[in-house]
Coordinates of C-alpha atoms in Angstrom, one line a residue:
Chain A
X1 CA 0.0 0.0 0.0
X2 CA 1.4 3.4 -0.9
X3 CA 1.9 6.2 1.5
X4 CA -0.9 8.2 -0.1
X5 CA -3.3 5.2 0.3
X6 CA -2.4 4.8 3.9
X7 CA -2.9 8.5 4.7
X8 CA -6.2 8.5 2.9
X9 CA -7.6 5.5 4.7
X10 CA -6.4 6.9 8.1
X11 CA -8.1 10.3 7.3
X12 CA -11.3 8.6 6.3
X13 CA -11.3 6.3 9.4
X14 CA -10.7 9.4 11.7
X15 CA -13.4 11.4 9.9
X16 CA -16.1 8.9 10.8
X17 CA -16.2 9.4 14.6
X18 CA -15.7 13.2 14.1
X19 CA -18.8 13.5 11.8
X20 CA -20.7 11.0 13.9
X21 CA -20.2 13.1 17.0
X22 CA -21.1 16.3 15.0
X23 CA -24.2 14.6 13.7
X24 CA -25.4 13.8 17.3
X25 CA -25.3 17.6 17.9
X26 CA -27.1 18.6 14.6
X27 CA -30.9 18.7 14.3
X28 CA -34.1 20.5 14.9
X29 CA -33.5 20.8 18.7
X30 CA -30.3 22.5 19.8
X31 CA -28.3 20.3 22.1
X32 CA -24.9 20.8 23.6
X33 CA -22.0 18.3 23.9
X34 CA -22.9 17.7 27.6
X35 CA -26.5 16.9 26.7
X36 CA -25.4 14.3 24.2
X37 CA -23.0 12.7 26.7
X38 CA -25.7 12.6 29.3
X39 CA -28.2 11.0 26.9
X40 CA -25.7 8.4 25.8
X41 CA -24.9 7.5 29.5
X42 CA -28.6 7.4 30.4
X43 CA -28.6 10.5 32.7
X44 CA -30.5 12.9 30.5
X45 CA -34.2 13.6 30.7
X46 CA -36.4 11.4 28.6
X47 CA -37.0 14.0 25.8
X48 CA -33.3 14.6 25.2
X49 CA -32.6 10.9 25.5
X50 CA -35.2 10.1 22.9
X51 CA -33.8 12.7 20.5
X52 CA -30.2 11.5 20.8
X53 CA -30.6 7.7 21.4
X54 CA -33.7 6.9 19.4
X55 CA -33.6 9.4 16.6
X56 CA -30.2 10.8 15.8
X57 CA -28.1 7.8 16.7
X58 CA -30.0 5.3 14.6
X59 CA -30.2 7.8 11.7
X60 CA -26.5 8.4 11.8
X61 CA -25.7 4.7 12.1
X62 CA -28.0 4.0 9.2
X63 CA -26.3 6.7 7.1
X64 CA -22.9 5.2 8.0
X65 CA -23.7 1.5 7.1
X66 CA -26.2 2.3 4.3
X67 CA -23.9 4.6 2.4
X68 CA -20.9 2.3 2.9
X69 CA -23.0 -0.6 1.5
X70 CA -24.2 1.3 -1.5
X71 CA -20.7 2.5 -2.2
X72 CA -19.3 -1.0 -2.1
X73 CA -22.2 -2.2 -4.4
X74 CA -21.2 0.6 -6.8
X75 CA -17.5 -0.4 -6.7
X76 CA -18.4 -4.0 -7.5
X77 CA -20.6 -3.0 -10.4
X78 CA -18.1 -0.5 -11.9
X79 CA -15.4 -3.3 -11.9
X80 CA -17.8 -6.0 -13.1
X81 CA -19.0 -3.9 -16.0
X82 CA -15.7 -2.1 -16.5
X83 CA -17.7 1.1 -16.6
X84 CA -17.2 4.2 -14.5
X85 CA -20.9 5.0 -14.7
X86 CA -22.2 1.7 -13.4
X87 CA -24.0 1.8 -10.0
X88 CA -26.9 0.3 -8.2
X89 CA -29.3 3.0 -9.3
X90 CA -28.2 3.0 -12.9
X91 CA -28.3 -0.8 -13.2
X92 CA -32.0 -0.9 -12.4
X93 CA -31.5 -2.7 -9.1
X94 CA -32.8 0.2 -7.0
X95 CA -35.7 0.6 -9.4
X96 CA -36.5 -3.1 -9.0
X97 CA -36.5 -2.7 -5.2
X98 CA -38.8 0.4 -5.7
X99 CA -41.2 -1.8 -7.8
X100 CA -41.3 -4.3 -5.0
X101 CA -42.1 -1.6 -2.5
X102 CA -44.8 -0.1 -4.8
X103 CA -46.5 -3.5 -5.0
X104 CA -46.5 -3.8 -1.2
X105 CA -47.8 -0.2 -0.6
X106 CA -50.6 -0.7 -3.2
X107 CA -51.6 -4.0 -1.5
X108 CA -51.6 -2.4 2.0
X109 CA -53.1 0.8 1.0
X110 CA -50.3 2.9 2.4
X111 CA -50.9 2.0 6.1
X112 CA -47.8 0.6 7.7
X113 CA -47.5 -1.1 11.0
X114 CA -44.6 -3.3 12.0
X115 CA -45.6 -6.1 9.7
X116 CA -46.3 -3.6 7.0
X117 CA -42.7 -2.4 7.4
X118 CA -41.4 -6.0 7.2
X119 CA -43.5 -6.6 4.1
X120 CA -41.9 -3.5 2.6
X121 CA -38.4 -4.9 3.3
X122 CA -39.5 -8.2 1.7
X123 CA -40.9 -6.4 -1.3
X124 CA -37.7 -4.5 -1.9
X125 CA -35.7 -7.7 -1.6
X126 CA -37.9 -9.5 -4.1
X127 CA -37.9 -6.5 -6.5
X128 CA -34.1 -6.1 -6.4
X129 CA -33.7 -9.9 -6.8
X130 CA -36.0 -10.0 -9.8
X131 CA -33.8 -7.4 -11.6
X132 CA -30.7 -9.2 -10.5
X133 CA -32.1 -12.5 -11.8
X134 CA -32.6 -10.8 -15.2
X135 CA -29.0 -9.6 -15.1
X136 CA -27.7 -12.9 -13.9
X137 CA -29.7 -14.7 -16.6
X138 CA -28.2 -12.5 -19.4
X139 CA -24.7 -12.6 -17.8
X140 CA -24.7 -16.4 -18.2
X141 CA -24.4 -16.1 -22.0
X142 CA -23.7 -12.4 -22.7
X143 CA -19.9 -11.8 -22.5
X144 CA -20.0 -8.0 -23.2
X145 CA -20.1 -5.9 -20.1
X146 CA -21.4 -2.9 -22.0
X147 CA -24.4 -4.9 -23.3
X148 CA -25.1 -6.2 -19.8
X149 CA -25.0 -2.6 -18.6
X150 CA -27.6 -1.6 -21.2
X151 CA -29.8 -4.5 -20.3
X152 CA -29.7 -3.3 -16.7
X153 CA -30.7 0.2 -17.7
X154 CA -33.5 -1.1 -19.9
X155 CA -34.7 -3.4 -17.1
X156 CA -34.8 -0.3 -14.8
X157 CA -37.0 1.4 -17.4
X158 CA -39.4 -1.6 -17.4
X159 CA -39.6 -1.4 -13.6
X160 CA -40.3 2.4 -13.7
X161 CA -43.0 1.7 -16.2
X162 CA -44.6 -0.9 -14.0
X163 CA -44.4 1.6 -11.0
X164 CA -46.2 4.3 -13.0
X165 CA -49.0 1.8 -13.9
X166 CA -49.3 0.7 -10.2
X167 CA -49.5 4.4 -9.1
X168 CA -52.2 5.0 -11.7
X169 CA -54.4 2.4 -10.1
X170 CA -53.3 3.1 -6.5
X171 CA -55.2 4.9 -3.7
X172 CA -54.2 8.4 -2.7
X173 CA -52.8 7.1 0.6
X174 CA -50.6 4.5 -1.2
X175 CA -49.3 7.0 -3.7
X176 CA -48.5 9.4 -0.8
X177 CA -46.6 6.7 1.1
X178 CA -44.7 5.7 -2.0
X179 CA -43.7 9.2 -2.8
X180 CA -42.5 9.8 0.8
X181 CA -40.5 6.5 0.8
X182 CA -39.1 7.4 -2.7
X183 CA -37.5 10.6 -1.4
X184 CA -35.0 8.5 0.6
X185 CA -34.2 8.9 4.2
X186 CA -31.7 7.4 6.7
X187 CA -34.2 8.1 9.5
X188 CA -36.5 5.2 8.7
X189 CA -34.5 2.5 10.6
X190 CA -35.5 2.6 14.2
X191 CA -33.3 1.5 17.1
X192 CA -35.0 -1.9 17.1
X193 CA -34.3 -2.6 13.4
X194 CA -30.8 -1.1 13.4
X195 CA -28.9 -4.3 14.6
X196 CA -30.5 -6.3 11.7
X197 CA -29.8 -3.6 9.1
X198 CA -26.2 -3.1 10.3
X199 CA -25.5 -6.8 10.5
X200 CA -26.8 -7.5 6.9
X201 CA -24.9 -4.5 5.5
X202 CA -21.7 -5.6 7.2
X203 CA -22.1 -9.3 6.3
X204 CA -22.6 -8.5 2.6
X205 CA -19.6 -6.1 2.6
X206 CA -17.4 -8.7 4.3
X207 CA -18.4 -11.2 1.6
X208 CA -16.5 -9.0 -0.9
X209 CA -13.1 -9.4 0.7
X210 CA -12.2 -12.9 -0.8
X211 CA -13.1 -11.4 -4.3
X212 CA -10.4 -8.6 -4.1
X213 CA -7.9 -10.6 -6.1
X214 CA -10.4 -11.6 -8.8
X215 CA -11.6 -8.0 -9.0
X216 CA -8.1 -6.8 -9.6
X217 CA -7.7 -9.4 -12.4
X218 CA -11.0 -8.3 -13.9
X219 CA -9.6 -4.7 -14.3
X220 CA -7.5 -6.1 -17.1
X221 CA -10.7 -7.3 -18.9
X222 CA -12.6 -10.6 -19.0
X223 CA -10.1 -12.4 -21.3
X224 CA -7.1 -11.6 -19.1
X225 CA -9.0 -12.5 -16.0
X226 CA -10.0 -15.9 -17.4
X227 CA -6.4 -16.5 -18.6
X228 CA -5.2 -15.7 -15.0
X229 CA -7.5 -18.4 -13.6
X230 CA -10.6 -16.5 -12.7
X231 CA -13.8 -18.4 -13.4
X232 CA -15.5 -15.4 -14.9
X233 CA -19.1 -16.4 -15.1
X234 CA -19.2 -17.7 -11.6
X235 CA -17.3 -14.8 -10.2
X236 CA -19.3 -12.1 -12.0
X237 CA -22.6 -13.8 -10.9
X238 CA -21.4 -13.9 -7.3
X239 CA -20.3 -10.3 -7.4
X240 CA -23.6 -9.1 -8.9
X241 CA -25.5 -11.1 -6.3
X242 CA -23.6 -9.4 -3.5
X243 CA -24.1 -6.0 -5.0
X244 CA -27.8 -6.7 -5.4
X245 CA -28.1 -7.9 -1.8
X246 CA -26.3 -4.7 -0.6
X247 CA -28.6 -2.5 -2.7
X248 CA -31.8 -4.3 -1.7
X249 CA -30.9 -4.1 2.0
X250 CA -30.4 -0.3 1.9
X251 CA -33.3 0.4 -0.5
X252 CA -35.7 -1.6 1.6
X253 CA -35.1 0.5 4.7
X254 CA -34.0 3.8 3.3
X255 CA -35.7 4.1 0.0
X256 CA -33.9 4.5 -3.3
X257 CA -30.8 6.6 -2.5
X258 CA -29.2 7.9 -5.7
X259 CA -25.6 8.8 -6.6
X260 CA -23.8 7.4 -3.5
X261 CA -23.1 4.1 -5.1
X262 CA -22.0 5.8 -8.3
X263 CA -19.8 8.6 -6.9
X264 CA -18.1 7.2 -3.8
X265 CA -15.8 4.6 -5.6
X266 CA -14.5 7.6 -7.7
X267 CA -13.8 9.6 -4.5
X268 CA -11.9 6.6 -3.1
X269 CA -9.9 6.2 -6.3
X270 CA -9.1 9.9 -6.4
X271 CA -8.0 10.0 -2.8
X272 CA -5.9 6.8 -2.8
X273 CA -4.5 7.1 -6.3
X274 CA -5.1 3.5 -7.1
X275 CA -7.6 1.0 -8.6
X276 CA -6.2 -1.9 -6.4
X277 CA -9.2 -3.4 -4.7
X278 CA -7.2 -4.4 -1.6
X279 CA -7.0 -0.7 -1.0
X280 CA -10.1 0.5 -2.8
X281 CA -12.6 -1.8 -1.1
X282 CA -11.9 -0.6 2.5
X283 CA -11.4 3.0 1.2
X284 CA -14.7 2.9 -0.6
X285 CA -16.6 1.6 2.4
X286 CA -15.0 4.3 4.7
X287 CA -15.6 7.1 2.1
X288 CA -19.2 5.9 1.7
X289 CA -19.7 6.0 5.5
X290 CA -18.2 9.5 5.7
X291 CA -20.3 10.8 2.8
X292 CA -23.4 9.2 4.3
X293 CA -22.8 11.0 7.6
X294 CA -22.2 14.3 5.7
X295 CA -25.5 13.9 3.8
X296 CA -27.4 13.0 6.9
X297 CA -26.0 16.1 8.7
X298 CA -26.8 18.3 5.6
X299 CA -30.3 16.8 5.6
X300 CA -31.2 17.7 9.2
X301 CA -29.1 20.8 9.6
X302 CA -31.7 23.2 8.1
X303 CA -34.3 22.0 10.6
X304 CA -32.9 24.1 13.4
X305 CA -33.8 27.3 11.5
X306 CA -36.7 26.1 9.3
X307 CA -38.1 23.0 11.1
X308 CA -37.9 21.1 7.7
X309 CA -35.7 18.1 7.0
X310 CA -34.4 17.9 3.4
X311 CA -34.7 14.5 1.6
X312 CA -31.3 12.8 1.2
X313 CA -31.9 12.5 -2.5
X314 CA -32.0 16.3 -2.8
X315 CA -28.4 16.4 -1.3
X316 CA -26.6 13.5 -2.9
X317 CA -26.7 14.9 -6.5
X318 CA -25.2 18.2 -5.2
X319 CA -22.1 16.3 -4.1
X320 CA -22.3 13.5 -6.7
X321 CA -22.8 15.3 -10.0
X322 CA -19.8 17.7 -9.9
X323 CA -17.5 14.8 -9.0
X324 CA -18.9 12.5 -11.8
X325 CA -18.5 15.4 -14.3
X326 CA -14.9 16.0 -13.1
X327 CA -14.1 12.3 -13.4
X328 CA -15.6 12.0 -16.9
X329 CA -13.9 15.2 -18.2
X330 CA -10.5 14.0 -16.8
X331 CA -11.0 10.3 -17.7
X332 CA -7.8 10.1 -19.7
X333 CA -5.6 12.0 -17.2
X334 CA -7.0 10.0 -14.2
X335 CA -6.1 6.7 -16.0
X336 CA -8.2 4.5 -13.7
X337 CA -10.4 3.3 -16.5
X338 CA -7.8 3.3 -19.3
Chain B
X1 CA 9.5 -31.9 -23.0
X2 CA 6.2 -31.5 -24.8
X3 CA 4.0 -28.8 -23.2
X4 CA 1.1 -28.7 -25.7
X5 CA -0.3 -31.4 -28.1
X6 CA -3.4 -31.5 -30.2
X7 CA -4.8 -34.6 -31.8
X8 CA -7.2 -34.4 -34.8
X9 CA -8.5 -31.1 -33.5
X10 CA -11.3 -29.3 -35.3
X11 CA -12.0 -25.7 -34.4
X12 CA -14.9 -23.4 -35.4
X13 CA -18.4 -22.2 -34.3
X14 CA -21.4 -24.4 -34.1
X15 CA -21.6 -26.5 -37.3
X16 CA -19.1 -24.2 -39.1
X17 CA -15.6 -25.8 -39.1
X18 CA -12.9 -23.1 -39.5
X19 CA -9.8 -25.4 -39.3
X20 CA -9.8 -29.2 -39.2
X21 CA -7.6 -32.1 -38.4
X22 CA -5.0 -30.0 -36.5
X23 CA -2.1 -32.1 -35.1
X24 CA 0.4 -29.9 -33.3
X25 CA 3.2 -30.4 -30.8
X26 CA 4.9 -27.6 -28.8
X27 CA 8.1 -28.3 -26.9
X28 CA 9.6 -26.2 -24.2
X29 CA 12.2 -23.7 -25.3
X30 CA 10.7 -23.4 -28.7
X31 CA 9.4 -20.3 -30.5
X32 CA 6.5 -20.9 -32.9
X33 CA 5.1 -18.2 -35.3
X34 CA 1.5 -18.6 -36.4
X35 CA 0.9 -16.9 -39.7
X36 CA -2.1 -16.6 -41.9
X37 CA -4.5 -14.1 -43.6
X38 CA -7.2 -12.3 -41.8
X39 CA -10.2 -14.5 -41.2
X40 CA -8.2 -17.6 -41.7
X41 CA -8.9 -18.9 -38.2
X42 CA -5.8 -18.0 -36.2
X43 CA -7.7 -16.3 -33.4
X44 CA -10.3 -19.2 -33.4
X45 CA -7.5 -21.7 -32.9
X46 CA -5.9 -19.6 -30.1
X47 CA -9.2 -19.1 -28.3
X48 CA -9.8 -22.8 -28.4
X49 CA -6.3 -23.6 -27.1
X50 CA -6.9 -21.0 -24.3
X51 CA -10.2 -22.7 -23.3
X52 CA -12.3 -19.7 -24.2
X53 CA -14.3 -21.9 -26.7
X54 CA -14.9 -25.6 -27.0
X55 CA -13.1 -27.7 -29.8
X56 CA -15.6 -29.1 -32.3
X57 CA -13.7 -32.4 -32.0
X58 CA -10.3 -33.8 -31.2
X59 CA -8.2 -33.3 -28.1
X60 CA -5.9 -30.8 -26.5
X61 CA -3.3 -31.9 -24.0
X62 CA -1.2 -29.7 -21.7
X63 CA 1.9 -31.4 -20.4
X64 CA 0.2 -34.7 -21.1
X65 CA -3.1 -33.9 -19.3
X66 CA -6.3 -33.5 -21.3
X67 CA -7.7 -29.9 -21.2
X68 CA -11.2 -30.9 -20.1
X69 CA -9.6 -32.5 -17.0
X70 CA -8.0 -29.2 -16.0
X71 CA -9.9 -26.7 -13.8
X72 CA -9.6 -23.0 -14.8
X73 CA -6.9 -22.4 -12.2
X74 CA -5.0 -25.5 -13.3
X75 CA -5.2 -24.4 -16.9
X76 CA -3.8 -21.1 -15.8
X77 CA -0.7 -22.9 -14.4
X78 CA -0.1 -24.5 -17.8
X79 CA -0.8 -21.6 -20.2
X80 CA -0.5 -17.8 -20.0
X81 CA -2.0 -15.6 -22.7
X82 CA -1.2 -12.2 -24.0
X83 CA -3.8 -10.5 -26.1
X84 CA -4.0 -7.6 -28.6
X85 CA -6.4 -5.6 -26.4
X86 CA -5.5 -2.3 -25.0
X87 CA -6.2 -3.5 -21.4
X88 CA -7.9 -1.7 -18.6
X89 CA -6.3 -1.7 -15.3
X90 CA -4.7 1.8 -15.8
X91 CA -5.1 2.4 -12.1
X92 CA -2.9 -0.5 -11.1
X93 CA 0.9 -0.1 -10.8
X94 CA 3.2 -2.1 -13.0
X95 CA 4.0 -4.3 -9.9
X96 CA 0.3 -4.8 -9.0
X97 CA -0.5 -5.8 -12.7
X98 CA 2.3 -8.4 -12.8
X99 CA 1.2 -9.7 -9.4
X100 CA -2.1 -10.7 -11.0
X101 CA -0.1 -13.4 -12.7
X102 CA 0.3 -15.1 -9.3
X103 CA -3.5 -15.5 -9.1
X104 CA -3.6 -19.3 -9.6
X105 CA -1.0 -19.8 -6.9
X106 CA -2.3 -17.7 -4.0
X107 CA -5.0 -18.5 -1.5
X108 CA -8.5 -17.0 -1.0
X109 CA -7.2 -13.6 0.1
X110 CA -4.5 -13.5 -2.6
X111 CA -1.7 -12.8 -0.1
X112 CA 1.7 -13.2 -1.8
X113 CA 4.5 -15.2 -0.3
X114 CA 8.2 -14.4 -0.4
X115 CA 8.5 -16.7 -3.4
X116 CA 5.6 -15.0 -5.2
X117 CA 7.3 -11.6 -4.6
X118 CA 10.6 -13.0 -6.0
X119 CA 8.9 -14.3 -9.1
X120 CA 7.1 -11.0 -9.7
X121 CA 10.3 -9.1 -9.3
X122 CA 12.2 -11.4 -11.7
X123 CA 9.3 -11.1 -14.3
X124 CA 9.4 -7.3 -14.2
X125 CA 13.2 -7.2 -14.5
X126 CA 13.2 -9.7 -17.4
X127 CA 11.1 -7.4 -19.5
X128 CA 13.3 -4.4 -18.5
X129 CA 10.5 -2.6 -16.6
X130 CA 12.2 -2.6 -13.2
X131 CA 12.7 1.2 -13.2
X132 CA 9.0 1.8 -13.7
X133 CA 7.6 -0.8 -11.3
X134 CA 5.7 1.7 -9.2
X135 CA 4.3 3.7 -12.1
X136 CA 0.5 3.4 -12.8
X137 CA 0.0 1.2 -15.9
X138 CA -2.3 3.9 -17.4
X139 CA 0.7 6.3 -17.7
X140 CA 2.8 3.9 -19.8
X141 CA 3.2 3.8 -23.6
X142 CA 1.5 1.0 -25.5
X143 CA 4.8 -0.8 -25.9
X144 CA 5.6 -0.5 -22.2
X145 CA 2.1 -1.7 -21.3
X146 CA 2.5 -4.8 -23.6
X147 CA 5.8 -5.6 -21.9
X148 CA 4.0 -5.4 -18.5
X149 CA 1.4 -7.9 -19.8
X150 CA 4.2 -10.2 -20.9
X151 CA 5.7 -9.9 -17.4
X152 CA 2.3 -10.8 -16.0
X153 CA 2.3 -13.9 -18.2
X154 CA 5.9 -14.7 -17.0
X155 CA 4.8 -14.3 -13.4
X156 CA 2.1 -16.9 -14.1
X157 CA 5.0 -19.3 -14.3
X158 CA 3.6 -21.5 -17.1
X159 CA 5.7 -23.6 -19.5
X160 CA 3.8 -22.1 -22.4
X161 CA 2.9 -18.5 -23.3
X162 CA 0.6 -17.8 -26.3
X163 CA 0.5 -14.3 -27.7
X164 CA -2.3 -13.2 -30.0
X165 CA -1.2 -10.2 -32.1
X166 CA 0.6 -8.6 -29.1
X167 CA 2.3 -6.0 -31.3
X168 CA -0.7 -4.8 -33.3
X169 CA -0.7 -1.4 -31.6
X170 CA 3.1 -0.9 -31.6
X171 CA 5.4 1.0 -33.8
X172 CA 8.2 -0.8 -35.7
X173 CA 10.7 -0.3 -32.8
X174 CA 8.2 -1.7 -30.3
X175 CA 7.5 -4.7 -32.5
X176 CA 11.1 -5.6 -33.0
X177 CA 11.8 -5.1 -29.3
X178 CA 8.9 -7.4 -28.2
X179 CA 9.9 -10.1 -30.8
X180 CA 13.5 -10.0 -29.5
X181 CA 12.2 -10.3 -25.9
X182 CA 10.1 -13.4 -26.8
X183 CA 13.1 -15.0 -28.5
X184 CA 15.2 -14.5 -25.3
X185 CA 12.4 -16.0 -23.3
X186 CA 12.3 -19.1 -25.6
X187 CA 16.1 -19.4 -25.3
X188 CA 15.6 -19.4 -21.5
X189 CA 13.2 -22.4 -21.7
X190 CA 9.7 -21.0 -22.3
X191 CA 7.6 -22.3 -25.1
X192 CA 6.3 -19.3 -27.1
X193 CA 3.5 -19.3 -29.7
X194 CA 3.1 -16.0 -31.4
X195 CA 0.3 -15.0 -33.8
X196 CA 1.2 -11.9 -35.7
X197 CA 0.9 -9.9 -38.9
X198 CA 4.5 -8.8 -38.4
X199 CA 5.5 -11.9 -40.3
X200 CA 9.1 -10.9 -41.3
X201 CA 10.4 -10.4 -37.8
X202 CA 8.4 -13.3 -36.4
X203 CA 9.7 -15.8 -39.1
X204 CA 13.2 -14.5 -38.5
X205 CA 12.9 -15.2 -34.8
X206 CA 10.9 -18.5 -34.9
X207 CA 12.1 -22.1 -34.7
X208 CA 8.8 -23.5 -36.0
X209 CA 6.0 -22.1 -38.3
X210 CA 2.3 -22.8 -38.1
X211 CA 0.9 -21.7 -41.5
X212 CA -2.8 -21.4 -41.9
X213 CA -3.9 -22.5 -45.4
X214 CA -7.2 -20.6 -45.6
X215 CA -8.3 -22.3 -48.9
X216 CA -7.7 -25.8 -47.6
X217 CA -8.9 -24.9 -44.1
X218 CA -5.8 -26.6 -42.7
X219 CA -2.9 -25.7 -40.5
X220 CA 0.5 -26.8 -41.6
X221 CA 3.2 -27.2 -38.9
X222 CA 6.9 -27.5 -39.8
X223 CA 10.3 -26.4 -38.6
X224 CA 11.0 -23.0 -40.0
X225 CA 13.9 -23.8 -42.3
X226 CA 12.2 -26.8 -43.7
X227 CA 9.0 -24.8 -44.2
X228 CA 10.8 -22.1 -46.1
X229 CA 12.8 -24.6 -48.2
X230 CA 9.5 -26.2 -49.2
X231 CA 7.8 -22.9 -50.0
X232 CA 5.1 -23.4 -47.4
X233 CA 4.8 -19.7 -46.3
X234 CA 3.3 -19.0 -49.8
X235 CA 0.2 -20.9 -48.6
X236 CA -0.5 -18.3 -45.9
X237 CA -1.3 -15.5 -48.2
X238 CA -2.6 -16.7 -51.6
X239 CA -1.4 -14.4 -54.4
X240 CA 1.8 -13.4 -52.5
X241 CA 5.2 -14.9 -52.8
X242 CA 7.5 -15.4 -49.8
X243 CA 11.0 -14.1 -50.4
X244 CA 13.5 -16.4 -48.7
X245 CA 16.3 -13.8 -48.6
X246 CA 14.4 -10.9 -47.0
X247 CA 11.8 -13.0 -45.1
X248 CA 9.0 -10.9 -46.5
X249 CA 6.0 -11.4 -48.8
X250 CA 6.0 -9.8 -52.3
X251 CA 3.4 -9.5 -55.0

């Protein structure tokens, strides 16, 4: 690992607790450092304790794990499809999850209790899995990564079309619930669901570690990877399945969060100066966590003055689009995809 | 020692046979040049030998073992390939790219042993890229990048390296340099099979010729000097005549 990579990973790792602590202070109710410490140690009054422990802490933890998971999913897809613009939202997997959620909301009429929430999670998983199954089916005989990418985009359009039809026939309540869910929020995972959400995100991210050496070989193209001993079909299917599981987990609980999966791997590459997945995988997860915390803070920060919380999907493009344009315009000079 | 044999091998797609009844032998320390016109089936043959497509019939043996008995990782210990493609991987350093050659030998996490590091170092040095080992591959010239891919094939530590048009993007100096490098590797004991349109320098460097006769859909294998003495190179490009003194094709 180069000095630049080491420093970048250290900076990202240190930034996480800093932003997390800052995030506990940020929100619609002004709290001091002492209030937060008291709430975390169980000495604060119930209102402050509720705000810190049951609202801000789970939202920040969800932002941390959810963004890291989406970022890793994006990295896997960019390498699998050898395309800097591949990502969970572009490949149609997020849209597939949205379709699953739309079906559940239409069926339940927009009223969500605990079991309704669980049905939402199941719907997102099934929707993402359906798109993934289409991608896996085509990847079993389509060798071109570009064609697979286009198939993913087209499948996303089909899902969007199905969602529009469902909304047309849905009740007003259902449409309202779906629109709210579709705005994306890290605040939807309560303290009781957080352990499950965090465990699933971590599990799927850890599953990527044994694939680092194959991912590096895949950077040279499918033919070189095969010649180096990588069983391409099996490996690509496994990597797509992992990235689908990561996306479905996050989308089920948080709604479709755009741009993070696309942009964070580029931030990690720019910071570390390498495409080596042994460095890039942890750097992408850490950068995703940091960016997720930043987005969550930016989402709730205006609420102190205005009382309104911004949807996360209103913030991610503000950070994501300039970086993507910079990467595309400097694609040759940055060399990571040449 | 024989590193590659084919017996009555037919290659092609579906029901379309491109080349039939191919019987080849490649020994260690030999340099074989594969020459033939565009569309004659050179790449189909090499893809079949590399396991990227199934033979229509016949058998392929690597060091005496049938190809279908070898797993992908075992095949990668017998045969390394170098392709024409301008590769991706611009964000990997020269050393990291060459380390990919150790893929079949490392465990689940891909951790390199001392021995792996030594082999990678030797591979980089043998293609003369030692001074650039920490440079990102994306900052190298086409010729330098192709040398890195040859070093990656060397790090794969296989008895046989097959190169499919490795010099297609290179200028004259780059082509001659790569061909000379391959000759040195053959002299050091590697079996080299080179498919190229740069026939003059390939024939000059080769011990054996594989000549694709597109009209007869056959592949003729012969030691270079015997092949030239019998006028076999003429079969590679119908309408052209091979000049024995300049090793080039003339109208």
